[in-house]
Short mmCIF file of N, CA and C in Angstrom, two decimals:
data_model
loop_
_atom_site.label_atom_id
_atom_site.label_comp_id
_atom_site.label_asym_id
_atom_site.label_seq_id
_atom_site.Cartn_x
_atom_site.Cartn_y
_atom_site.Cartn_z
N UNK A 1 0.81 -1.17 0.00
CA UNK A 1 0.00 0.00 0.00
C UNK A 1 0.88 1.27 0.00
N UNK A 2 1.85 1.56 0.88
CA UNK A 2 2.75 2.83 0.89
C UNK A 2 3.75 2.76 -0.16
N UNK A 3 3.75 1.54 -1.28
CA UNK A 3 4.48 1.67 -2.29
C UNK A 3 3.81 2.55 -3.31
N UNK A 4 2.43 1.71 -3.70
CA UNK A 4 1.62 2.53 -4.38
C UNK A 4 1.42 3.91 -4.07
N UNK A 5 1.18 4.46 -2.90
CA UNK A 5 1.08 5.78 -2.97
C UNK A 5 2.42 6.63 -2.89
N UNK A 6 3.52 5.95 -2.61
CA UNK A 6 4.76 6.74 -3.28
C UNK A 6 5.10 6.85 -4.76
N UNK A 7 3.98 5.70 -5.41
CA UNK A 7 4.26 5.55 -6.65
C UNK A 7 3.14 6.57 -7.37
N UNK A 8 2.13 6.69 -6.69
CA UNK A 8 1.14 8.13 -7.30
C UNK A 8 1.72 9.14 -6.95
N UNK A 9 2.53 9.53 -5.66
CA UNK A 9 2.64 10.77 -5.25
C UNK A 9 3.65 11.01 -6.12
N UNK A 10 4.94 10.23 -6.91
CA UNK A 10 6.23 10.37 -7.39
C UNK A 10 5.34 10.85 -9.13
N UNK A 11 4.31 9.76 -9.60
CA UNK A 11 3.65 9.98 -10.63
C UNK A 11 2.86 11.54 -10.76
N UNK A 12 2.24 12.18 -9.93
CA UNK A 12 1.80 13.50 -9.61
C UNK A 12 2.57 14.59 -10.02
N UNK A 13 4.07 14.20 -9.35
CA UNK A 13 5.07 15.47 -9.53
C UNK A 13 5.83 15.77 -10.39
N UNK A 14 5.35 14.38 -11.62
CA UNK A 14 6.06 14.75 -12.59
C UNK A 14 5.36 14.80 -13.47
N UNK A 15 4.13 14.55 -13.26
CA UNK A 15 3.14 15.26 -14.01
C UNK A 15 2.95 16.89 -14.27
N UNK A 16 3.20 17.44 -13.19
CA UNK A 16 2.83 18.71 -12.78
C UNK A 16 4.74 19.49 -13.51
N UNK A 17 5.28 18.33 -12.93
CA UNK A 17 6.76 19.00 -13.91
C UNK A 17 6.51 18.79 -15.57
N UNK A 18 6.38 18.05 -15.76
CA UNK A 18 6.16 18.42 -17.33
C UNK A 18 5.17 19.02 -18.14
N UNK A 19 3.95 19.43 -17.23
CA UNK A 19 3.05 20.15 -17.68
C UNK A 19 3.75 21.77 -17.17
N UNK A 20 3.62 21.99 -16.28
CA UNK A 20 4.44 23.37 -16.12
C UNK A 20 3.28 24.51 -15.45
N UNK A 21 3.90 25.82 -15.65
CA UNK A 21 2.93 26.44 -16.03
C UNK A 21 1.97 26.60 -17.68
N UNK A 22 3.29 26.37 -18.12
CA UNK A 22 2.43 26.48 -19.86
C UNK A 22 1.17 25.28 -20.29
N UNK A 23 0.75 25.67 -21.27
CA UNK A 23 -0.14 24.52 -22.07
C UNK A 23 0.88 23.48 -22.24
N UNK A 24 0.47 22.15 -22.26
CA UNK A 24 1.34 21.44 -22.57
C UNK A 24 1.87 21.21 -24.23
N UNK A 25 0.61 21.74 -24.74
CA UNK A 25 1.05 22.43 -26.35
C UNK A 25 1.65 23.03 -27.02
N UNK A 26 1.92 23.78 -26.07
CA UNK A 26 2.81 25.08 -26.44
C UNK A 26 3.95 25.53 -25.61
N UNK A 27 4.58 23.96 -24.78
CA UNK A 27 5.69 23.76 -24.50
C UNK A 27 6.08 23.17 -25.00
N UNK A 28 5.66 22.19 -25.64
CA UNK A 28 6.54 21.30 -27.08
C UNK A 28 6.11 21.85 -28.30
N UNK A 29 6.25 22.54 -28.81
CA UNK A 29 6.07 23.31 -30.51
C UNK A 29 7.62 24.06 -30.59
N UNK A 30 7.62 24.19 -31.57
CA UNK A 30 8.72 24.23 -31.91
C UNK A 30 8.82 26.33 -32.31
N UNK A 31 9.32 26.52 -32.12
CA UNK A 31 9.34 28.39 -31.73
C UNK A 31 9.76 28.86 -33.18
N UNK A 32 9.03 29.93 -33.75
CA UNK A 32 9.85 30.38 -35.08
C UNK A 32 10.92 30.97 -35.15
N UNK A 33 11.79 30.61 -36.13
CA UNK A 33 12.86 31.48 -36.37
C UNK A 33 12.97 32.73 -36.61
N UNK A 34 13.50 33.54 -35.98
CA UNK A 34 14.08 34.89 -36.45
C UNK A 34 14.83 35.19 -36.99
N UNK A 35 14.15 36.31 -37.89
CA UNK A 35 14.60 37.09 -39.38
C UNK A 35 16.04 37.69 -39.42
N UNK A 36 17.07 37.00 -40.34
CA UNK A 36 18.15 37.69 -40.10
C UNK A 36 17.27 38.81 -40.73
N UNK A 37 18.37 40.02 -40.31
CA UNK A 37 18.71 41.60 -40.94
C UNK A 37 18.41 41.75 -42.36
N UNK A 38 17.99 42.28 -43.18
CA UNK A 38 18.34 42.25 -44.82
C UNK A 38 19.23 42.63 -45.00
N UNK A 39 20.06 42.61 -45.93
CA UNK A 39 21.57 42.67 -46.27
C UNK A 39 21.19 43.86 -47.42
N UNK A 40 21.80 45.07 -47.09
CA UNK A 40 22.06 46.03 -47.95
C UNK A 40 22.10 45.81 -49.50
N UNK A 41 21.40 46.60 -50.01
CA UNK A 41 21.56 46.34 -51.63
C UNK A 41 22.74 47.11 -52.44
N UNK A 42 23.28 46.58 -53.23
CA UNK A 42 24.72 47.52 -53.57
C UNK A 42 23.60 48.08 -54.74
N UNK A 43 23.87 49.25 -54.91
CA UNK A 43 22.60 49.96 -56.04
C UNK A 43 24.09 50.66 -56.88
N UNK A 44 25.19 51.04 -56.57
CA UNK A 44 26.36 51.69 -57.26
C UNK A 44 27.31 51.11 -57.23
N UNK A 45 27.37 49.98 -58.20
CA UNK A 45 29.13 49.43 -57.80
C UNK A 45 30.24 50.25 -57.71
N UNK A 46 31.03 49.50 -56.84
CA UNK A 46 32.93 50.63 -56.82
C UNK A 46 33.74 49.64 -57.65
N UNK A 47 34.11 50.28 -58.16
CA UNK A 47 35.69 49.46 -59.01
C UNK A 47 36.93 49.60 -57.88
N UNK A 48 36.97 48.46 -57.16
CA UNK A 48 38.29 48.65 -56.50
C UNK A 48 39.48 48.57 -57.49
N UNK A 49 40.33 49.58 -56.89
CA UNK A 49 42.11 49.55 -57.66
C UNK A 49 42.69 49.31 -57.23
N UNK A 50 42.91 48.36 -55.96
CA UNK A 50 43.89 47.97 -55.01
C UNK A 50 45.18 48.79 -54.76
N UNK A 51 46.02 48.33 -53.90
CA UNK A 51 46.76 49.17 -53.39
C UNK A 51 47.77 49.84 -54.72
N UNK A 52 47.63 51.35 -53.99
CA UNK A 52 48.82 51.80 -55.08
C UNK A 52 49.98 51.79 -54.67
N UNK A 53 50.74 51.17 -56.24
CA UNK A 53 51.76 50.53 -56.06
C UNK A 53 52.96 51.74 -57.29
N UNK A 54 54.41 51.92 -56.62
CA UNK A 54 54.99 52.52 -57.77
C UNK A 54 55.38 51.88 -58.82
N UNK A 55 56.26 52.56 -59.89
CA UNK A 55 56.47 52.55 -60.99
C UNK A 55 57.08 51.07 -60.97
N UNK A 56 57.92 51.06 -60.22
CA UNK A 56 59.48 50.26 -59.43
C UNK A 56 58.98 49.29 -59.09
N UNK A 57 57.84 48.74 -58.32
CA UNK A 57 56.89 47.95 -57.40
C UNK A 57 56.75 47.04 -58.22
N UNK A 58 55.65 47.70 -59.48
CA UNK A 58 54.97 46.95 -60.74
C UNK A 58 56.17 46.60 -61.53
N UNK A 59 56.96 46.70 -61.89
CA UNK A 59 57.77 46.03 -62.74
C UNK A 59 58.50 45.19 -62.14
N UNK A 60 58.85 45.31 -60.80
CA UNK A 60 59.28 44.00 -59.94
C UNK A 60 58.82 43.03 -60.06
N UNK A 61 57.00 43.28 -59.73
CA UNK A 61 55.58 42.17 -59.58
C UNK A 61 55.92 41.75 -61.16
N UNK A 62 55.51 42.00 -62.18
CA UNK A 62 55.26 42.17 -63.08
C UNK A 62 57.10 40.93 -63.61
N UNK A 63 58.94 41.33 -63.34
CA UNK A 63 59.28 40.31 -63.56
C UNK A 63 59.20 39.42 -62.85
N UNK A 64 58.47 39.33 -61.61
CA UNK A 64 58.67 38.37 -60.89
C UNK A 64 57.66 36.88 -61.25
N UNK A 65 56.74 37.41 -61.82
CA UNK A 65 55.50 36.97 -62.26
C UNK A 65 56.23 35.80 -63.61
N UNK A 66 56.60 37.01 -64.18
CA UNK A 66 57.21 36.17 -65.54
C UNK A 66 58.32 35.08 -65.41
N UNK A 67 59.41 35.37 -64.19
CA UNK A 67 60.19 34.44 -63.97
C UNK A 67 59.65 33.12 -63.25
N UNK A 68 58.85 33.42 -62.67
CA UNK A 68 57.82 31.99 -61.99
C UNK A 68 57.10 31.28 -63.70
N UNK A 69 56.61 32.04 -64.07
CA UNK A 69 55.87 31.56 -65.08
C UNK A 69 56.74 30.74 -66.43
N UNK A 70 57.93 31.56 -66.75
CA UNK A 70 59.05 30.87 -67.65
C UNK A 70 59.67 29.77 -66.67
N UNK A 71 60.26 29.47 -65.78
CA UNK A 71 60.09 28.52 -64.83
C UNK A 71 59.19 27.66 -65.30
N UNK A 72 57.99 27.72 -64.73
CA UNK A 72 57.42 27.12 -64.96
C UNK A 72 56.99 26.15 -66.33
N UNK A 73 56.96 26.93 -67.21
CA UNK A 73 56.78 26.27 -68.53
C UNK A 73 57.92 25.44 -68.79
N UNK A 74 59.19 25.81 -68.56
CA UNK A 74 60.60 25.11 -68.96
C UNK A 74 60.28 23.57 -68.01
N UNK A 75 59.67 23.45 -66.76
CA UNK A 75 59.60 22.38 -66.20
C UNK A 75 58.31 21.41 -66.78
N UNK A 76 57.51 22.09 -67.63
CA UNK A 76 56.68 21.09 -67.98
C UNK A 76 57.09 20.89 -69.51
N UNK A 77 57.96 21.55 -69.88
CA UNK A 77 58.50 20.64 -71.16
C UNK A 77 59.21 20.28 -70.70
N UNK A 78 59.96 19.92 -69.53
CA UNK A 78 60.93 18.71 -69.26
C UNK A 78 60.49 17.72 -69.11
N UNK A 79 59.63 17.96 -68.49
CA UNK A 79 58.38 16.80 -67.30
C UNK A 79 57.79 16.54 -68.81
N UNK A 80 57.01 16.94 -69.94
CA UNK A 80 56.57 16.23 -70.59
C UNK A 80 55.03 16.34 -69.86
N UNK A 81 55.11 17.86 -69.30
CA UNK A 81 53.11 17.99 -69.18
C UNK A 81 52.12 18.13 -70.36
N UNK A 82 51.10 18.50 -69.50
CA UNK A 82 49.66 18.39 -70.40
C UNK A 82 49.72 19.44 -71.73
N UNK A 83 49.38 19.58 -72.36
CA UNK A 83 49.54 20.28 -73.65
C UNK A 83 48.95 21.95 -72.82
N UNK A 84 47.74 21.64 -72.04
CA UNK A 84 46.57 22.86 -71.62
C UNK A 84 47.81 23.35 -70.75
N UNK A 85 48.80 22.59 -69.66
CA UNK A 85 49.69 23.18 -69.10
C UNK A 85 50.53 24.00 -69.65
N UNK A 86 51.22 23.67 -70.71
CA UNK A 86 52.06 24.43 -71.42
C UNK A 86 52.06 25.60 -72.36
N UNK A 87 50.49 25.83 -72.57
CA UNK A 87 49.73 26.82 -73.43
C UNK A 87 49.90 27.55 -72.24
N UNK A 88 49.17 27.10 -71.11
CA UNK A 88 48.91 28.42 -70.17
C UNK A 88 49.80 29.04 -69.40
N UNK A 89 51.12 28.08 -69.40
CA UNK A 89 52.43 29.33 -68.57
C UNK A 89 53.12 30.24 -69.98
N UNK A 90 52.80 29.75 -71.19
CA UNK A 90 53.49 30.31 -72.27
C UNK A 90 52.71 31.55 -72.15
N UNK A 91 51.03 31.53 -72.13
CA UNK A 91 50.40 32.57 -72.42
C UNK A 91 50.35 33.81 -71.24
N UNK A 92 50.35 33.24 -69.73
CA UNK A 92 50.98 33.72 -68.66
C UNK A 92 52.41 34.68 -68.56
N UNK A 93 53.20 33.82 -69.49
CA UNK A 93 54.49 34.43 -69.50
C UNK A 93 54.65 35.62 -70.23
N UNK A 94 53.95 35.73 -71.69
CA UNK A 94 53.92 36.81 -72.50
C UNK A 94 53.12 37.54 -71.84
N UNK A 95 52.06 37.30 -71.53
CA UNK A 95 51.44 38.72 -69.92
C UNK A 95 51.98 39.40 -69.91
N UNK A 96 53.01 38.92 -68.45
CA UNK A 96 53.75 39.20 -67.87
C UNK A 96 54.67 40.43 -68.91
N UNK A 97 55.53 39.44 -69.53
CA UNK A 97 56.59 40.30 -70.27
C UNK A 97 55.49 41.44 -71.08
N UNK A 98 54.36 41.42 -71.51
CA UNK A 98 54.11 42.70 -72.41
C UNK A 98 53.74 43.65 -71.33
N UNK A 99 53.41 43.26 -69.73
CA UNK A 99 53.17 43.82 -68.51
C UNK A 99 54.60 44.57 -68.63
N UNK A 100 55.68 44.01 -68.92
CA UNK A 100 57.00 44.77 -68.37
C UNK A 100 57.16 45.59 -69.52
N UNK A 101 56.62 45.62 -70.78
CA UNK A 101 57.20 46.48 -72.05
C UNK A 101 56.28 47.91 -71.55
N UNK A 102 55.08 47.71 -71.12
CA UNK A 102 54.33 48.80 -71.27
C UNK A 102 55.16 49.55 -69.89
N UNK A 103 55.80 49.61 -68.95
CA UNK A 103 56.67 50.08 -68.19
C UNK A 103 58.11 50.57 -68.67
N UNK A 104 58.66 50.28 -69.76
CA UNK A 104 59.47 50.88 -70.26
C UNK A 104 59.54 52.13 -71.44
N UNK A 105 60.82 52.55 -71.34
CA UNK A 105 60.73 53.32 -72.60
C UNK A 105 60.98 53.00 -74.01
N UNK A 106 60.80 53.57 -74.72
CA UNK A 106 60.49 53.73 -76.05
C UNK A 106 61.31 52.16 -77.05
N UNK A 107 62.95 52.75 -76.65
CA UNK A 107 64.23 51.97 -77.70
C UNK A 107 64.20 50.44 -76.63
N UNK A 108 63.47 50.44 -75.39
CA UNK A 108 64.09 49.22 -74.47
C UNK A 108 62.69 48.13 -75.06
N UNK A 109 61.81 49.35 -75.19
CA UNK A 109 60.19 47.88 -75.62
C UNK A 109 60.58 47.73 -76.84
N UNK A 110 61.46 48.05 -78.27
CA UNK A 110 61.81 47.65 -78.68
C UNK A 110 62.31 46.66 -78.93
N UNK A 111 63.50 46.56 -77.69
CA UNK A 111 64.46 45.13 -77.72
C UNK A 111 63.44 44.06 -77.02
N UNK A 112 62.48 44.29 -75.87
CA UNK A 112 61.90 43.24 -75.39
C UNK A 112 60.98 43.15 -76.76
N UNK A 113 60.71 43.57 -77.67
CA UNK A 113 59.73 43.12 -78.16
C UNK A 113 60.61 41.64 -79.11
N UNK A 114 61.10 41.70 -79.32
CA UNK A 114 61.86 40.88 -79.77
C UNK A 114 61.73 39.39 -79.24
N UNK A 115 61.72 39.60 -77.83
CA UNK A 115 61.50 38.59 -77.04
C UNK A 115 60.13 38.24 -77.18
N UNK A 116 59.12 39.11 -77.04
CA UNK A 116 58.14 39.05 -76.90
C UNK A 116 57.46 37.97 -78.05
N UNK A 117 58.01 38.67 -78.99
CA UNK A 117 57.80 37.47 -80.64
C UNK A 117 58.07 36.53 -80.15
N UNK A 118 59.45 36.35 -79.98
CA UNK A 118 60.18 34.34 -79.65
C UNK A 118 59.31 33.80 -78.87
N UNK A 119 58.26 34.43 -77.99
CA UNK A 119 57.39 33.73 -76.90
C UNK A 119 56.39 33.50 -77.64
N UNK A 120 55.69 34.15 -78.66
CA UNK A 120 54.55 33.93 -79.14
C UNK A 120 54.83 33.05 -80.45
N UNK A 121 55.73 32.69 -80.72
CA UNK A 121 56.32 31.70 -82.02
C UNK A 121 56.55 30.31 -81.06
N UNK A 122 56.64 30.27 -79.97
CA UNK A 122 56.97 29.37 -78.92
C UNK A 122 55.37 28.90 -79.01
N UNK A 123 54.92 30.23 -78.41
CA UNK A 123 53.22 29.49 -78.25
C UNK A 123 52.59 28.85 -79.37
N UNK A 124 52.56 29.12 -80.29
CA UNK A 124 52.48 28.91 -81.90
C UNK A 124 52.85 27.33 -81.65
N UNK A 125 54.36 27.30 -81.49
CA UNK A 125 55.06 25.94 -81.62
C UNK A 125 54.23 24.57 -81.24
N UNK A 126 54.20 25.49 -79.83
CA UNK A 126 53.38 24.47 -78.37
C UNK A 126 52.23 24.21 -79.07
N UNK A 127 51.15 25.00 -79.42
CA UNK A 127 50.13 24.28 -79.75
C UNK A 127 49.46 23.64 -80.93
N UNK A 128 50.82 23.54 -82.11
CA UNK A 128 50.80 22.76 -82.34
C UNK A 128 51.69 21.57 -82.64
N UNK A 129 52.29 21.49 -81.50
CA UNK A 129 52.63 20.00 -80.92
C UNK A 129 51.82 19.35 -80.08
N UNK A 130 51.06 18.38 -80.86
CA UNK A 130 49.82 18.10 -79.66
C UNK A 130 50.82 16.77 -78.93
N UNK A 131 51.50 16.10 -79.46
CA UNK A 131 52.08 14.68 -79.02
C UNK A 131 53.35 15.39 -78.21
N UNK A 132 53.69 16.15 -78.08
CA UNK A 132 55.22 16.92 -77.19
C UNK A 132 56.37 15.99 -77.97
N UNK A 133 56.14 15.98 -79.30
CA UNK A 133 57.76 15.53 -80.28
C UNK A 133 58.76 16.59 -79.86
N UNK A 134 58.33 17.86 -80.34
CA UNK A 134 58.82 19.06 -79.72
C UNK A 134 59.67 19.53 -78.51
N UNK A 135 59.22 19.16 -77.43
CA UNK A 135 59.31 19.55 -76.13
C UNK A 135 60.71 19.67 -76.01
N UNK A 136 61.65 19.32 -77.22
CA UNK A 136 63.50 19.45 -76.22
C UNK A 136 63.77 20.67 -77.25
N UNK A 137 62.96 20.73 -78.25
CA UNK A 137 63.46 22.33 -78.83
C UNK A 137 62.79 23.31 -78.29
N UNK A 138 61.40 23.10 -77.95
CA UNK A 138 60.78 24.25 -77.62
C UNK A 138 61.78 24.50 -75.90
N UNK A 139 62.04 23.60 -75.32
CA UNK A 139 62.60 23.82 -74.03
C UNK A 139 63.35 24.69 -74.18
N UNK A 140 64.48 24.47 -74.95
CA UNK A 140 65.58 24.95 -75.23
C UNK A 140 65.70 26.62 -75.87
N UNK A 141 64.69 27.09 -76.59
CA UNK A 141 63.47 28.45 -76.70
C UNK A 141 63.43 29.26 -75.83
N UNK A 142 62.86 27.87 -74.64
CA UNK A 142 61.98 28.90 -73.58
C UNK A 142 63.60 29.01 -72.97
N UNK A 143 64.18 28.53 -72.71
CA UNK A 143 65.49 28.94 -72.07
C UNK A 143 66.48 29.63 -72.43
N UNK A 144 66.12 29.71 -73.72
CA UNK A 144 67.78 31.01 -74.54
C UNK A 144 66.37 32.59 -74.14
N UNK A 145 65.19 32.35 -74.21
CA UNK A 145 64.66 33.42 -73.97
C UNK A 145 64.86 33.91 -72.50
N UNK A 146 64.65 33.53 -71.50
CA UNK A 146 64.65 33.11 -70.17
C UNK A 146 66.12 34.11 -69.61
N UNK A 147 67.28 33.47 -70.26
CA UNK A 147 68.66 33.44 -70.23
C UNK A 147 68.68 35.53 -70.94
N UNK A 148 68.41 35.43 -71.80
CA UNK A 148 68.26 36.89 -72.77
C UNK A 148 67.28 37.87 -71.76
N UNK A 149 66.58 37.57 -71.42
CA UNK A 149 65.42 38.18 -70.46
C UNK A 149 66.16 38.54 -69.14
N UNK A 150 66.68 37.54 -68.26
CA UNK A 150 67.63 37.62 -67.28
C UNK A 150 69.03 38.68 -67.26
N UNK A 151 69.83 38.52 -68.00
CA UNK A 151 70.42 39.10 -68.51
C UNK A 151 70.32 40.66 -68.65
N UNK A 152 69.48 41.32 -69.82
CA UNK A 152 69.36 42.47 -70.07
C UNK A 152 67.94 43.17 -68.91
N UNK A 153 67.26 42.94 -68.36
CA UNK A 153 65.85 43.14 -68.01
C UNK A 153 65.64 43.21 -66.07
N UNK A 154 66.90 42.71 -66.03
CA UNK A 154 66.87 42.61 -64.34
C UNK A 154 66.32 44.03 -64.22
N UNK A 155 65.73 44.25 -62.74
CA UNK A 155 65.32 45.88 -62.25
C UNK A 155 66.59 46.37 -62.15
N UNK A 156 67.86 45.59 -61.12
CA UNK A 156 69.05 46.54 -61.63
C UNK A 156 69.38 47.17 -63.28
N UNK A 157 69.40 46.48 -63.76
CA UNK A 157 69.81 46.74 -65.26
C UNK A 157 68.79 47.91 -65.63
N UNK A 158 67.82 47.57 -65.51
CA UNK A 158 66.74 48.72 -66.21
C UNK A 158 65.81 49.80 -65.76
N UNK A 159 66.50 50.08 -64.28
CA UNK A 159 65.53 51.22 -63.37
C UNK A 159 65.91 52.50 -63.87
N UNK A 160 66.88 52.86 -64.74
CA UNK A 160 66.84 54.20 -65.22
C UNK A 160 66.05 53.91 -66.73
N UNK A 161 65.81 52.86 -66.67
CA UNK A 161 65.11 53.08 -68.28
C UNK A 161 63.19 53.28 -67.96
N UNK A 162 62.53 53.07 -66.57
CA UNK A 162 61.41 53.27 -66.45
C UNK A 162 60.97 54.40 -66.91
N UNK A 163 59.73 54.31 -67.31
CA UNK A 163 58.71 56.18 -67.82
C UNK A 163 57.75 56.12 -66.42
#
């Protein structure tokens, strides 16, 4: 007998705990979410120009770019990469270098232009060598260019020739 009524009185109090004060309805429902913020509408785009950089800066960026990139191409005609690989550091590379002509003066984009050709007769080459028969002459291209580029084009060599 005093089991049972510890067993109603224990049954009672947790009745009364899970009912609560609330409805018991509307302690288990599930609560709506709140509205993020609306997010501003851009109605005037800005053209960012990122940081300004000098004359000296950009032609640094600009060979530094190209020497990663000729690098680069010279190792995938060694390696014997993908054809799409070797189009895209060739086409990367002339970037770059017509990036460095438009920084010079007049008689010096002259001589790089020179170079500039041998890269785009290179690219020419590359694509169409689809099988890489090619790959130990064109290497050899990208490296007398590379070598010629190094040479005359360093920022030492050519910081009095900037406009």
């Amino acid at each position: 007998m005093m089991k049972s009524l510890v067993f109603c009185f224990l049954a009672v109090i947790f009745l009364f705990n899970v009912l609560g004060c609330e409805a018991f309805v509307r302690k288990f429902t599930r609560k709506p979410k709140k509205d993020k913020a609306p997010e501003e509408m851009v109605l005037q785009p800005e053209e960012w120009k990122g940081p300004k950089m000098t004359k000296e800066e950009m032609y640094r960026q600009y060979y530094t770019f190209w020497l990663s990139w000729q690098d680069e191409l010279i190792n995938a005609l060694t390696q014997n990469a993908s054809l799409k690989k070797k189009k895209d550091c060739t086409q990367q590379a002339i970037k770059n270098l017509s990036g460095m002509k438009s920084m010079l003066n007049e008689t010096e984009q002259k001589q790089l232009n020179v170079y500039i050709k041998q890269m785009i007769d290179l690219q020419g080459s590359i694509s169409s060598d689809i099988y890489g028969s090619s790959n130990n002459s064109n290497r050899q291209l990208a490296e007398r260019v590379r070598r010629n580029v190094l040479q005359r084009y360093s920022y030492g060599d050519i910081k009095d020739d900037l406009i």
